[in-house]
Coordinates of C-alpha atoms and ligand atoms in Angstrom, one line a residue:
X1 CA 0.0 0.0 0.0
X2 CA 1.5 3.2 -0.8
X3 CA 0.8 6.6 1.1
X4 CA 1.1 9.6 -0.2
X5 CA 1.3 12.7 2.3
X6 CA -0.4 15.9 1.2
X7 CA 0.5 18.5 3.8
X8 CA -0.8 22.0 3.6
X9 CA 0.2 24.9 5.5
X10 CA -1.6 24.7 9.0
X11 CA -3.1 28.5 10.0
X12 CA -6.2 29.7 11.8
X13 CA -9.8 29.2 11.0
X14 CA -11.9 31.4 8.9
X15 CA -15.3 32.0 9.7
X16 CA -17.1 33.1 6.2
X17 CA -17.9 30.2 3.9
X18 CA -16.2 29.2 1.1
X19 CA -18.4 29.5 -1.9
X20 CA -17.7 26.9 -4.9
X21 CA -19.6 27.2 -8.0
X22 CA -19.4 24.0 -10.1
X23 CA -20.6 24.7 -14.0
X24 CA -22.2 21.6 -15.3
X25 CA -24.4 19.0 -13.5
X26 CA -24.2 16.1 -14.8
X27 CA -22.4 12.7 -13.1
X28 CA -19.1 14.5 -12.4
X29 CA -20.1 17.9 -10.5
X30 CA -23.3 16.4 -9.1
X31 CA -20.3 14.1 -7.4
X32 CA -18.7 17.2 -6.8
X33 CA -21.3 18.4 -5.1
X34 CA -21.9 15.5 -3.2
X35 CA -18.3 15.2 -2.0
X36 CA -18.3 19.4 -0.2
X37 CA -21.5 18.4 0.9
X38 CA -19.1 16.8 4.2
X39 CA -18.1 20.1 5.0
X40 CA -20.0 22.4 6.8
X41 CA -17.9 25.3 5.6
X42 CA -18.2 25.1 2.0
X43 CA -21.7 26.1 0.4
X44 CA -22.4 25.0 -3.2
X45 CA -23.3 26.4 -6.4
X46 CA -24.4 24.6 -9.4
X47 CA -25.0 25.5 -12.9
X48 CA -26.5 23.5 -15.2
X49 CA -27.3 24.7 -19.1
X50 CA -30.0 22.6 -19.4
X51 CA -33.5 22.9 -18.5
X52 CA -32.9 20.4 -15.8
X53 CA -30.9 17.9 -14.5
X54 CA -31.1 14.8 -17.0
X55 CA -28.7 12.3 -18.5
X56 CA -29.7 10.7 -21.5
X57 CA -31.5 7.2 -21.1
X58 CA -29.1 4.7 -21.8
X59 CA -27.3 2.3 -19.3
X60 CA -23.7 3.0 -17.3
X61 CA -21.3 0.3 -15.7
X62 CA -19.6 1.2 -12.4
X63 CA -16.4 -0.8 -11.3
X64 CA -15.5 -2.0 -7.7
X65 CA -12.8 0.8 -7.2
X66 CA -15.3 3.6 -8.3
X67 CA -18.4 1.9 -6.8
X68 CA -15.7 2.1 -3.0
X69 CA -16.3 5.6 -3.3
X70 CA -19.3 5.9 -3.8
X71 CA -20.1 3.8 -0.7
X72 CA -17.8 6.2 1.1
X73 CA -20.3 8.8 0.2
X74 CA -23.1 7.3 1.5
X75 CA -24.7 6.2 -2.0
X76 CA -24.5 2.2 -1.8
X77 CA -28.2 1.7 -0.2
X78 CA -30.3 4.1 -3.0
X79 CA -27.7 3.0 -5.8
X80 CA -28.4 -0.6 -5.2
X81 CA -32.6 0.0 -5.0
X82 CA -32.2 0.8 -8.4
X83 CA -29.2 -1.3 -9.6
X84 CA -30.2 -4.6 -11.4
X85 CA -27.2 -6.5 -9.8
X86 CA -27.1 -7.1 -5.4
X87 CA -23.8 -6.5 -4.3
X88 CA -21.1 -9.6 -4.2
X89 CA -17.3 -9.6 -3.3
X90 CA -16.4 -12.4 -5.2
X91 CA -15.0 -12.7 -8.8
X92 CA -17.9 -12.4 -11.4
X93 CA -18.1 -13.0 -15.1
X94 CA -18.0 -9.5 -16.8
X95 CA -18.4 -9.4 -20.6
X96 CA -18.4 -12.8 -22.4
X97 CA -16.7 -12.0 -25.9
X98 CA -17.3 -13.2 -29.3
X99 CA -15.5 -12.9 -32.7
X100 CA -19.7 -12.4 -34.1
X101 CA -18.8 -11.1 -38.0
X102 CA -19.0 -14.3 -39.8
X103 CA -22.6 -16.0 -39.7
X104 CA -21.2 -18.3 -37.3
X105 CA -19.2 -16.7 -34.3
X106 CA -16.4 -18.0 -32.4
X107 CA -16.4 -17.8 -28.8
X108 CA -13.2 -16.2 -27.3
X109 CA -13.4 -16.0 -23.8
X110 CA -15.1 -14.2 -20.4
X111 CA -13.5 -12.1 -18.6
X112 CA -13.6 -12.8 -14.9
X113 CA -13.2 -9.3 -12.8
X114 CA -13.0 -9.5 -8.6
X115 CA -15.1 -7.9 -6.2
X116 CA -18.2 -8.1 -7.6
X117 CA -17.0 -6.6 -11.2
X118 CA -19.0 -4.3 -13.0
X119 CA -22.6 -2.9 -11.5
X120 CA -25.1 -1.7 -14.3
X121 CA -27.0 1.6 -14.1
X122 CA -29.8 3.3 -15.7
X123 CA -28.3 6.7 -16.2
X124 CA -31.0 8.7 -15.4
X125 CA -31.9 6.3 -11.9
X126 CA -27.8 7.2 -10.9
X127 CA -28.2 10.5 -11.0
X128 CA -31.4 11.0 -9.5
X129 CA -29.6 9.1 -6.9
X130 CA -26.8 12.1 -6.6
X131 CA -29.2 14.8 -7.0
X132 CA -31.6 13.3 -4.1
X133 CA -28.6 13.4 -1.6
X134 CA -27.4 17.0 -2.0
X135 CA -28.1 19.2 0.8
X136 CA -31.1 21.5 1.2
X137 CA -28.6 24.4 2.0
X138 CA -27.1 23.6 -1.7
X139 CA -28.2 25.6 -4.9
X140 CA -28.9 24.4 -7.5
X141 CA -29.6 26.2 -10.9
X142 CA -30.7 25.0 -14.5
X143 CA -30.8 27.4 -17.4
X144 CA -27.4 29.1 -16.9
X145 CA -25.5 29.0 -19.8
X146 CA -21.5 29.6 -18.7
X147 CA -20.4 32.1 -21.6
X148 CA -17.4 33.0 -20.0
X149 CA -15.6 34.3 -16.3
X150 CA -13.2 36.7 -15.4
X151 CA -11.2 37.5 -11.9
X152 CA -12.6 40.0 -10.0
X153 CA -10.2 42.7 -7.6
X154 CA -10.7 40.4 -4.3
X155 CA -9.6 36.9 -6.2
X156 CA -13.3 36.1 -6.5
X157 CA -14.2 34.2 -10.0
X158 CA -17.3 36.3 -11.3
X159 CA -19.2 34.1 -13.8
X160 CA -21.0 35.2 -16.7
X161 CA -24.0 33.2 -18.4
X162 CA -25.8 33.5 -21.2
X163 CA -29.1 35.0 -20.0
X164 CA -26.9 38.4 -19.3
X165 CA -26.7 37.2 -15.1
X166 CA -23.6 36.9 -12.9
X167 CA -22.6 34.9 -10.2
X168 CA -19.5 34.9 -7.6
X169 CA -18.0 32.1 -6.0
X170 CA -14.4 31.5 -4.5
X171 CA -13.3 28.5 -6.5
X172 CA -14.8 27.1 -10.5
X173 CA -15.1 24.1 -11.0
X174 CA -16.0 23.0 -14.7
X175 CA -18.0 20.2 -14.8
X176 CA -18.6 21.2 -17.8
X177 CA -18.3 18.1 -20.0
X178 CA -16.2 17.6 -23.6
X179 CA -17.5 20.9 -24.7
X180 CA -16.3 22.4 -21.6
X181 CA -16.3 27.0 -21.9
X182 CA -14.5 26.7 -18.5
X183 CA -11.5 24.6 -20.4
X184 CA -12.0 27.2 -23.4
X185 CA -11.8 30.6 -20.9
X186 CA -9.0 29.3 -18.9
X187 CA -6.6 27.9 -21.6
X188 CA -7.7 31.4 -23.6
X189 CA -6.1 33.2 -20.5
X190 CA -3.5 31.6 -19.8
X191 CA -2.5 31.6 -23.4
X192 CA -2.9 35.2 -23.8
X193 CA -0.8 35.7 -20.3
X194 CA 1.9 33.4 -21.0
X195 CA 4.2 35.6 -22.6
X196 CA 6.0 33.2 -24.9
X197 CA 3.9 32.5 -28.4
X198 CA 4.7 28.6 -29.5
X199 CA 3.8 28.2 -25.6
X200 CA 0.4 29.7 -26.5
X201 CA 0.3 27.9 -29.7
X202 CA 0.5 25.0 -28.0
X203 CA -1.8 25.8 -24.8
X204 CA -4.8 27.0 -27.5
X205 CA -4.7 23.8 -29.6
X206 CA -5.9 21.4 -26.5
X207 CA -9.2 24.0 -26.0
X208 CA -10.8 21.8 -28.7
X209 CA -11.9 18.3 -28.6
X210 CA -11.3 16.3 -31.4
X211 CA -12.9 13.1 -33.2
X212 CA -11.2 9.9 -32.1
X213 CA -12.2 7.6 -35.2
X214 CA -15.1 6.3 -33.3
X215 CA -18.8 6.2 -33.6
X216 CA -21.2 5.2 -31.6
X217 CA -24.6 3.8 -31.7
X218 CA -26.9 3.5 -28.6
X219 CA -30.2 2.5 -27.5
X220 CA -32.0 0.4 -25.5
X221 CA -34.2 -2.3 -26.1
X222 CA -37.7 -3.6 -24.3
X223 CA -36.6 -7.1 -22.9
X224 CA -39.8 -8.6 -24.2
X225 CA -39.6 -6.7 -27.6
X226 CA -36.0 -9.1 -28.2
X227 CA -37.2 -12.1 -26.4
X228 CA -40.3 -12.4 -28.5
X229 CA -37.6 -12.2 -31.6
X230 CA -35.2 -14.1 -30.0
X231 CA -35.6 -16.1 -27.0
X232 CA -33.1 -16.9 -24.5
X233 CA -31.0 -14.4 -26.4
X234 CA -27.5 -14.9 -24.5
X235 CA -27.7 -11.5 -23.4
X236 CA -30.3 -12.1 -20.8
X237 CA -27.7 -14.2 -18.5
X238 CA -24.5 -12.7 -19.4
X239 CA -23.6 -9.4 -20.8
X240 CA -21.9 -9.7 -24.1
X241 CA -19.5 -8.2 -26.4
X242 CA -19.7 -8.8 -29.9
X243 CA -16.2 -8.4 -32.0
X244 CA -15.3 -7.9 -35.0
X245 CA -13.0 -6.0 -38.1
X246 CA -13.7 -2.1 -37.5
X247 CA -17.1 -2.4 -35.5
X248 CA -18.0 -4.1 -32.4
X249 CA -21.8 -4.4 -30.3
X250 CA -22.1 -4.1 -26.3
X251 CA -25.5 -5.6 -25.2
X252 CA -26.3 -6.0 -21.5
X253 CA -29.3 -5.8 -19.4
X254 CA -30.2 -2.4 -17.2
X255 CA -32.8 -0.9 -15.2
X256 CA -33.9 -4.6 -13.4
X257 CA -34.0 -6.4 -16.3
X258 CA -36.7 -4.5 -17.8
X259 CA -34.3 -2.8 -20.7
X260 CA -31.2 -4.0 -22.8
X261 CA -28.5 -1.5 -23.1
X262 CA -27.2 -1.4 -26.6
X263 CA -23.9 0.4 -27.6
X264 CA -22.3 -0.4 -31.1
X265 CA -19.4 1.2 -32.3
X266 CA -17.2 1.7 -35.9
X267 CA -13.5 2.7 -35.8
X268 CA -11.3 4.2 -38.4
X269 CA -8.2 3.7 -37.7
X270 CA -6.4 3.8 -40.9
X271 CA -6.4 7.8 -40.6
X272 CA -4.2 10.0 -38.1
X273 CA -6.6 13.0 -37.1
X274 CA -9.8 12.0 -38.6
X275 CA -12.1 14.8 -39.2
X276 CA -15.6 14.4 -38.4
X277 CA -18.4 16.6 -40.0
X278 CA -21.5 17.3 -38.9
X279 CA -23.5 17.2 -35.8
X280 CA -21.9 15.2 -33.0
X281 CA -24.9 13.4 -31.9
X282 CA -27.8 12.8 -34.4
X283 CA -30.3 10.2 -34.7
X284 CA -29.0 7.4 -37.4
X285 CA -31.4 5.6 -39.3
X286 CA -31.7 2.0 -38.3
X287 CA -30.7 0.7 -41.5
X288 CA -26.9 2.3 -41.0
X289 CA -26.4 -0.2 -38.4
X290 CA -28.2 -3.4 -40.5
X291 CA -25.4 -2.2 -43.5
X292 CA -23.1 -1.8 -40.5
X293 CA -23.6 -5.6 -39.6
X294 CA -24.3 -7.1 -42.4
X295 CA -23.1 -11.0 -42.2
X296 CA -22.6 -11.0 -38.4
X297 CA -24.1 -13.9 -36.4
X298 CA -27.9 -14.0 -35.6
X299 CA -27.3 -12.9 -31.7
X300 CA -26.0 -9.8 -33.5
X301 CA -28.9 -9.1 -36.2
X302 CA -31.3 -9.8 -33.6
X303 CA -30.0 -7.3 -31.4
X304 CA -30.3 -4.9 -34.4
X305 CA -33.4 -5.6 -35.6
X306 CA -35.4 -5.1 -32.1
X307 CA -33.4 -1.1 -31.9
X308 CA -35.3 1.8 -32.9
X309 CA -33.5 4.5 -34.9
X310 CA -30.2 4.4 -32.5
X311 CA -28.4 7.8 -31.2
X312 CA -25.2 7.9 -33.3
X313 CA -22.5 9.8 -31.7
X314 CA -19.1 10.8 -33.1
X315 CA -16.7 10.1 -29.9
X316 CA -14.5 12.7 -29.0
X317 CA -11.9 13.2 -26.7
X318 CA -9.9 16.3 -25.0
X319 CA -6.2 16.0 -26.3
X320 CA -3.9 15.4 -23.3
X321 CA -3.5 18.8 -21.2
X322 CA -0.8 20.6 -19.7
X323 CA -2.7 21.0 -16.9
X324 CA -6.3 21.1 -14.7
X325 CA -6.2 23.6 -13.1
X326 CA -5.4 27.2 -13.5
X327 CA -1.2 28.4 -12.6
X328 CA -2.8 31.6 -11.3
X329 CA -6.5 31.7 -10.6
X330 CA -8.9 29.5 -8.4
X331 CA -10.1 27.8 -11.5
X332 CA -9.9 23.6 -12.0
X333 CA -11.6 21.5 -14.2
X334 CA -13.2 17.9 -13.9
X335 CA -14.6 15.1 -15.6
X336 CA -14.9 15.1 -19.1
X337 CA -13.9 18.6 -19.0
X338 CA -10.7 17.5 -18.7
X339 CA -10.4 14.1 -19.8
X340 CA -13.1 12.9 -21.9
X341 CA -11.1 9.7 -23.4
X342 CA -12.9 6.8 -25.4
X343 CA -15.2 5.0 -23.7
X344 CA -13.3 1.4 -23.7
X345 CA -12.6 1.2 -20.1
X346 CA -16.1 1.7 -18.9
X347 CA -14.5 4.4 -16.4
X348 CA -15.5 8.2 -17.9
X349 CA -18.1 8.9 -14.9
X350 CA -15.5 6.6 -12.7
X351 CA -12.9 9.2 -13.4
X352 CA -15.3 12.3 -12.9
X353 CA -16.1 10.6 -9.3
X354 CA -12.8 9.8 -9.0
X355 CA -11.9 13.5 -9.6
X356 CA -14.1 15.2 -7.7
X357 CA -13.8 12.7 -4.8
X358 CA -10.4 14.4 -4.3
X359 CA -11.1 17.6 -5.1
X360 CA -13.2 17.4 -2.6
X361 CA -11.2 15.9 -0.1
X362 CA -8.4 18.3 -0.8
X363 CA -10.5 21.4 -0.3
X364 CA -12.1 20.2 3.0
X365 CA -9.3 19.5 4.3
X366 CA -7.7 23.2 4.9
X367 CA -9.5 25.2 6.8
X368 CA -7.7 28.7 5.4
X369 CA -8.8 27.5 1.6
X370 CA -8.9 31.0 -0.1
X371 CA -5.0 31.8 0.9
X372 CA -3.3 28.5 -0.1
X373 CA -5.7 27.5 -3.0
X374 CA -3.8 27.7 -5.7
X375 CA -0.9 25.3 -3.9
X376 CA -3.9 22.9 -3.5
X377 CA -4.9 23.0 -6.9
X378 CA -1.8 22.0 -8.1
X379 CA -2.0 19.1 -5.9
X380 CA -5.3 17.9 -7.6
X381 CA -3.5 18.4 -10.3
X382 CA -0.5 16.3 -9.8
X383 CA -2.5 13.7 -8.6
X384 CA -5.1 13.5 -11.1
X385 CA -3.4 14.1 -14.6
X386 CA -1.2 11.7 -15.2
X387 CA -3.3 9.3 -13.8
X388 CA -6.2 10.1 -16.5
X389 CA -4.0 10.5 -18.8
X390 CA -3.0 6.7 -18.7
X391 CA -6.2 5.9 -18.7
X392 CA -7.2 7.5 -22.1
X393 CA -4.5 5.7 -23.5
X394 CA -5.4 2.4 -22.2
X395 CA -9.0 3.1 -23.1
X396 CA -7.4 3.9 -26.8
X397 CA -5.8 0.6 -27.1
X398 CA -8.9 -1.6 -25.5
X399 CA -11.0 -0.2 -27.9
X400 CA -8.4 -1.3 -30.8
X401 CA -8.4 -4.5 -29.7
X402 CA -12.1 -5.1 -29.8
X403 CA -12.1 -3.6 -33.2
X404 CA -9.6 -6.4 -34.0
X405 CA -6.7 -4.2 -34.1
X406 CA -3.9 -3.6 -32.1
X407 CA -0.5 -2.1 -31.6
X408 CA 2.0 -4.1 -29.8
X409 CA 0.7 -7.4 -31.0
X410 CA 0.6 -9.7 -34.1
X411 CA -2.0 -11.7 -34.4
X412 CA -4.1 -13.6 -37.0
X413 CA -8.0 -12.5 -35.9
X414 CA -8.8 -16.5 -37.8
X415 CA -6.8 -18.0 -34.7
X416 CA -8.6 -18.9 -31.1
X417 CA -5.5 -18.8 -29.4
X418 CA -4.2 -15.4 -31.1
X419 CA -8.0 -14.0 -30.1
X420 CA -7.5 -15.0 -26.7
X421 CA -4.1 -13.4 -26.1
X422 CA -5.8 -9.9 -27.9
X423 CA -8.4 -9.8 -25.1
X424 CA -5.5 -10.8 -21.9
X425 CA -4.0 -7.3 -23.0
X426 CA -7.3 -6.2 -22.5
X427 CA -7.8 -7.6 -19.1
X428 CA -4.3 -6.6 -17.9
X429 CA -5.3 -3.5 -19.0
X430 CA -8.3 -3.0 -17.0
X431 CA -7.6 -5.0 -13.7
X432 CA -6.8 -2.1 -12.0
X433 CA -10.5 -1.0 -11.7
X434 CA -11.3 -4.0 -9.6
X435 CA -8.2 -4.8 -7.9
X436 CA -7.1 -1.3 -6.5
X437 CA -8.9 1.1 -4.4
X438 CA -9.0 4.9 -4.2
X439 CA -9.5 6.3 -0.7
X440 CA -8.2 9.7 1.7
X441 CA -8.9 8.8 5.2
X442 CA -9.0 11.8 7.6
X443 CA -5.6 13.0 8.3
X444 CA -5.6 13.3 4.3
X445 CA -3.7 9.8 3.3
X446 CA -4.3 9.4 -0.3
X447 CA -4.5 5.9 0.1
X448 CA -4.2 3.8 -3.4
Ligands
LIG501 C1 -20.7 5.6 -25.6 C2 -20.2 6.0 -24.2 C3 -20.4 5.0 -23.2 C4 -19.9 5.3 -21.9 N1 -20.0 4.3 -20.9 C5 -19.5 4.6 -19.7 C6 -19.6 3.6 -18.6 O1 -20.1 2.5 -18.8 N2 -19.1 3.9 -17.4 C7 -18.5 5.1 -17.2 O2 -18.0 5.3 -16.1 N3 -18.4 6.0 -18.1 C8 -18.9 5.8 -19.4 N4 -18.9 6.8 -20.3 C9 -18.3 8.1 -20.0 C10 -19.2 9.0 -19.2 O3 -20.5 9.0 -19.8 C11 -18.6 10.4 -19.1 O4 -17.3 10.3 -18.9 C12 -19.3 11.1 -17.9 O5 -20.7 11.3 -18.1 C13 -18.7 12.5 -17.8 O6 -19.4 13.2 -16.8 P1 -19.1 14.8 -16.7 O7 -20.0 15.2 -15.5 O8 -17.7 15.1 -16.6 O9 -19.7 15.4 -18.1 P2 -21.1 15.4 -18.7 O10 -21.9 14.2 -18.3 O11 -21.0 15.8 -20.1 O12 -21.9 16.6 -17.9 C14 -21.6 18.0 -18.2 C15 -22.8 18.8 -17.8 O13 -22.4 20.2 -18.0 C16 -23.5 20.9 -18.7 N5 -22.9 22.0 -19.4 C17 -22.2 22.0 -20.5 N6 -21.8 23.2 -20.9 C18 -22.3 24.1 -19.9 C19 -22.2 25.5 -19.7 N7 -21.5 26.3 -20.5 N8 -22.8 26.0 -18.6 C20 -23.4 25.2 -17.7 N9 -23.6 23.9 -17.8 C21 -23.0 23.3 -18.9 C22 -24.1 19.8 -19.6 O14 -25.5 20.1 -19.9 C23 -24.0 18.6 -18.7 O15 -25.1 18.4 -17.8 C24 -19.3 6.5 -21.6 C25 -19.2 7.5 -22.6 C26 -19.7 7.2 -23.9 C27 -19.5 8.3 -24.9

């Protein structure tokens, strides 16, 4: 077990509060939120763009090092009321994986993961899970449009939005997702103020997300819609993962069995920087994804025949940053806002918790916040980046492997044995998520 010591400077209490305004309330500031809510001294802000709080309707996998913290902050009785899976320690079957683009697939292996291994969500039932545990004494806002923020003469971050109101807090936090105006006003001044112009160069070309190669297709599917088309489909007892050349199908059952999550993707990876035009999200017409499959095995085509019109997503992801937080300014971002990375690891709303889980614990921890700040920022930050970072890349090369590529070894996609070495890098890859744990006890032991 290593520990890792974070000492601050130890001076006398302050009595005002410190105000936090968190832009962006979706999975990673609602956790935010969440996590100050265990100190009496902090008061809450959040700003959500939206009308209201909602996350689109599609199912989201939580691994035993995430789903730790989230016990820690008193989530584990509501999250399991609405999880399909009860709680278990022991090692579980995970995904069960298929070569599936030939009429007759091949199956390659299951991956076992320990403690309990991943627990399926409905989105929308997770975060009505955060939102119901906030504090009364919280605020929170829909409607407010972040356009941009500047420093005010007292240090204070005073926020602008787009229905010409203004807001003060202490510290910003962008939660602000892939998009994130936070991430584009902070990298904006600090390339302006940085006084040396390839460093600016370089600062402004990370404010913009950029394709990754990869779309998605999701939806969900009425259990009894695909069991009247296919009975016993396999998917019913054992989430599935359908492989093949450039394309690959997740399929696994959420919100108590009532729904089938279904997430398909297509990878280009014979171009560097792919550019993607057009919308990012649309709806695709069902019959993209029939062309898509054409020739897979039945389990497949049944799964895409019971879909409606799916969601089709281009996947996009923040290049790797110089940094989360501001050098100068009590700015930091989190999330997506900072990391968004392919979705191969099944950890984007694991690292926003994760994130914000030591934000929070960093902040509550000092007492005089306002006057070393910027010190404690860059704490988050040296704890946080390179440790997302590695994850993005890992997610990068999981996702190659399950579109039959990869890029530290040969093999030949007709062999069993070849297919089964492709998805042990995979595993290796991903065991941290159920064999480590992420915790800061009181004294402010990062514990990992
Ligand atoms: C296909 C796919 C599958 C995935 N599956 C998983 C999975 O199984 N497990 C997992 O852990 N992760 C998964 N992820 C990743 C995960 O969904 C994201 O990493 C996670 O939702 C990020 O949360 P966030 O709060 O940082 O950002 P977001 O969820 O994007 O939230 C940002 C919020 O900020 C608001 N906002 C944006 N701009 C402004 C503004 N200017 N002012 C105010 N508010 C604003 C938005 O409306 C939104 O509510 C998946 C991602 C994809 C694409």
């Amino acid at each position: 077990m290593v520990y890792l010591y974070l000492l601050f400077r130890k001076t006398a209490m302050s009595n005002s509060k410190f105000k936090v305004g968190i832009c962006g309330g979706g999975i990673g500031g609602l956790c935010a939120a969440l996590a100050l809510s265990r100190y009496d001294d902090i008061d809450v802000d959040v700003y959500e763009s939206a009308s209201s709080f909602s996350e689109v309707g599609v199912g989201i996998g939580i691994w035993p090092r995430v789903w730790q913290i989230l016990k820690e902050l008193g989530l584990e009785d509501a999250l399991l009321k609405v999880a399909l899976e009860q709680p278990s320690n022991s090692e579980v079957p995970t995904f069960n994986y298929r070569k599936s683009d030939q009429t007759s697939g091949i199956d390659i292996t299951t991956m076992y993961a320990k403690s309990g291994g991943l627990k399926p969500f409905y989105r929308p039932d997770f975060l009505n899970v955060l939102l119901q545990h906030l504090p009364d004494r919280f605020n929170l806002y829909v409607e407010k449009r972040l356009t941009s923020y500047t420093l005010s003469a007292t240090g204070s971050v005073e926020m602008q939005f787009a229905n010409n109101t203004l807001a003060t807090c202490d510290l910003l936090i962008g939660a602000d997702g892939i998009k994130s105006t936070v991430r584009r006003t902070l990298f904006t001044r600090e390339a302006q103020h940085c006084g040396d112009e390839s460093r600016a160069t370089e600062i402004k070309s990370t404010i913009d997300a950029v394709w990754s190669g990869i779309t998605a297709y999701r939806s969900v599917i009425p259990t009894d819609v695909l069991s009247k088309h296919y009975p016993n489909h396999p998917i019913f007892t054992q989430p599935t993962h359908y492989l093949g050349r450039n394309a690959h199908v997740i399929a696994y059952p959420i919100a108590q069995g009532r729904l089938v999550n279904f997430a398909a993707f297509s990878a280009r990876y014979d171009v560097d920087n792919p550019k993607f035009e057009g919308p990012w999200t649309s709806t695709a017409p069902k019959d993209e994804l029939k062309d898509l499959f054409a020739g897979w095995e039945p389990s497949v085509l049944a799964l895409v025949e019971c879909t409606g019109d799916p969601l089709k997503w281009a996947i996009h992801t923040v290049k790797p940053l110089h940094s989360f937080v501001s050098s100068n300014e009590p700015v930091v971002l989190l999330g997506d806002a900072s990391h968004a990375c392919e979705p191969f690891q099944g950890v984007g709303a694991g690292q926003a918790i994760e994130d914000a889980y030591i934000l929070a614990a960093i902040l509550g921890h000092q007492k005089t916040r306002k006057d070393n700040l910027i010190h404690m920022l860059s704490v988050y930050d040296e704890i946080r980046r390179s440790f997302a970072t590695d994850v993005a890349r890992r997610s990068r090369a999981a996702g190659k492997a399950f579109a039959l590529h990869s890029e530290d070894l040969y093999f030949d996609p007709s062999k069993l044995q070849d297919l089964q070495q492709l998805l042990e890098s995979v595993r290796q890859r991903w065991e941290y998520v159920w064999d480590s744990t992420l915790r800061i006890d009181g004294n402010l032991k990062l514990i990992v």
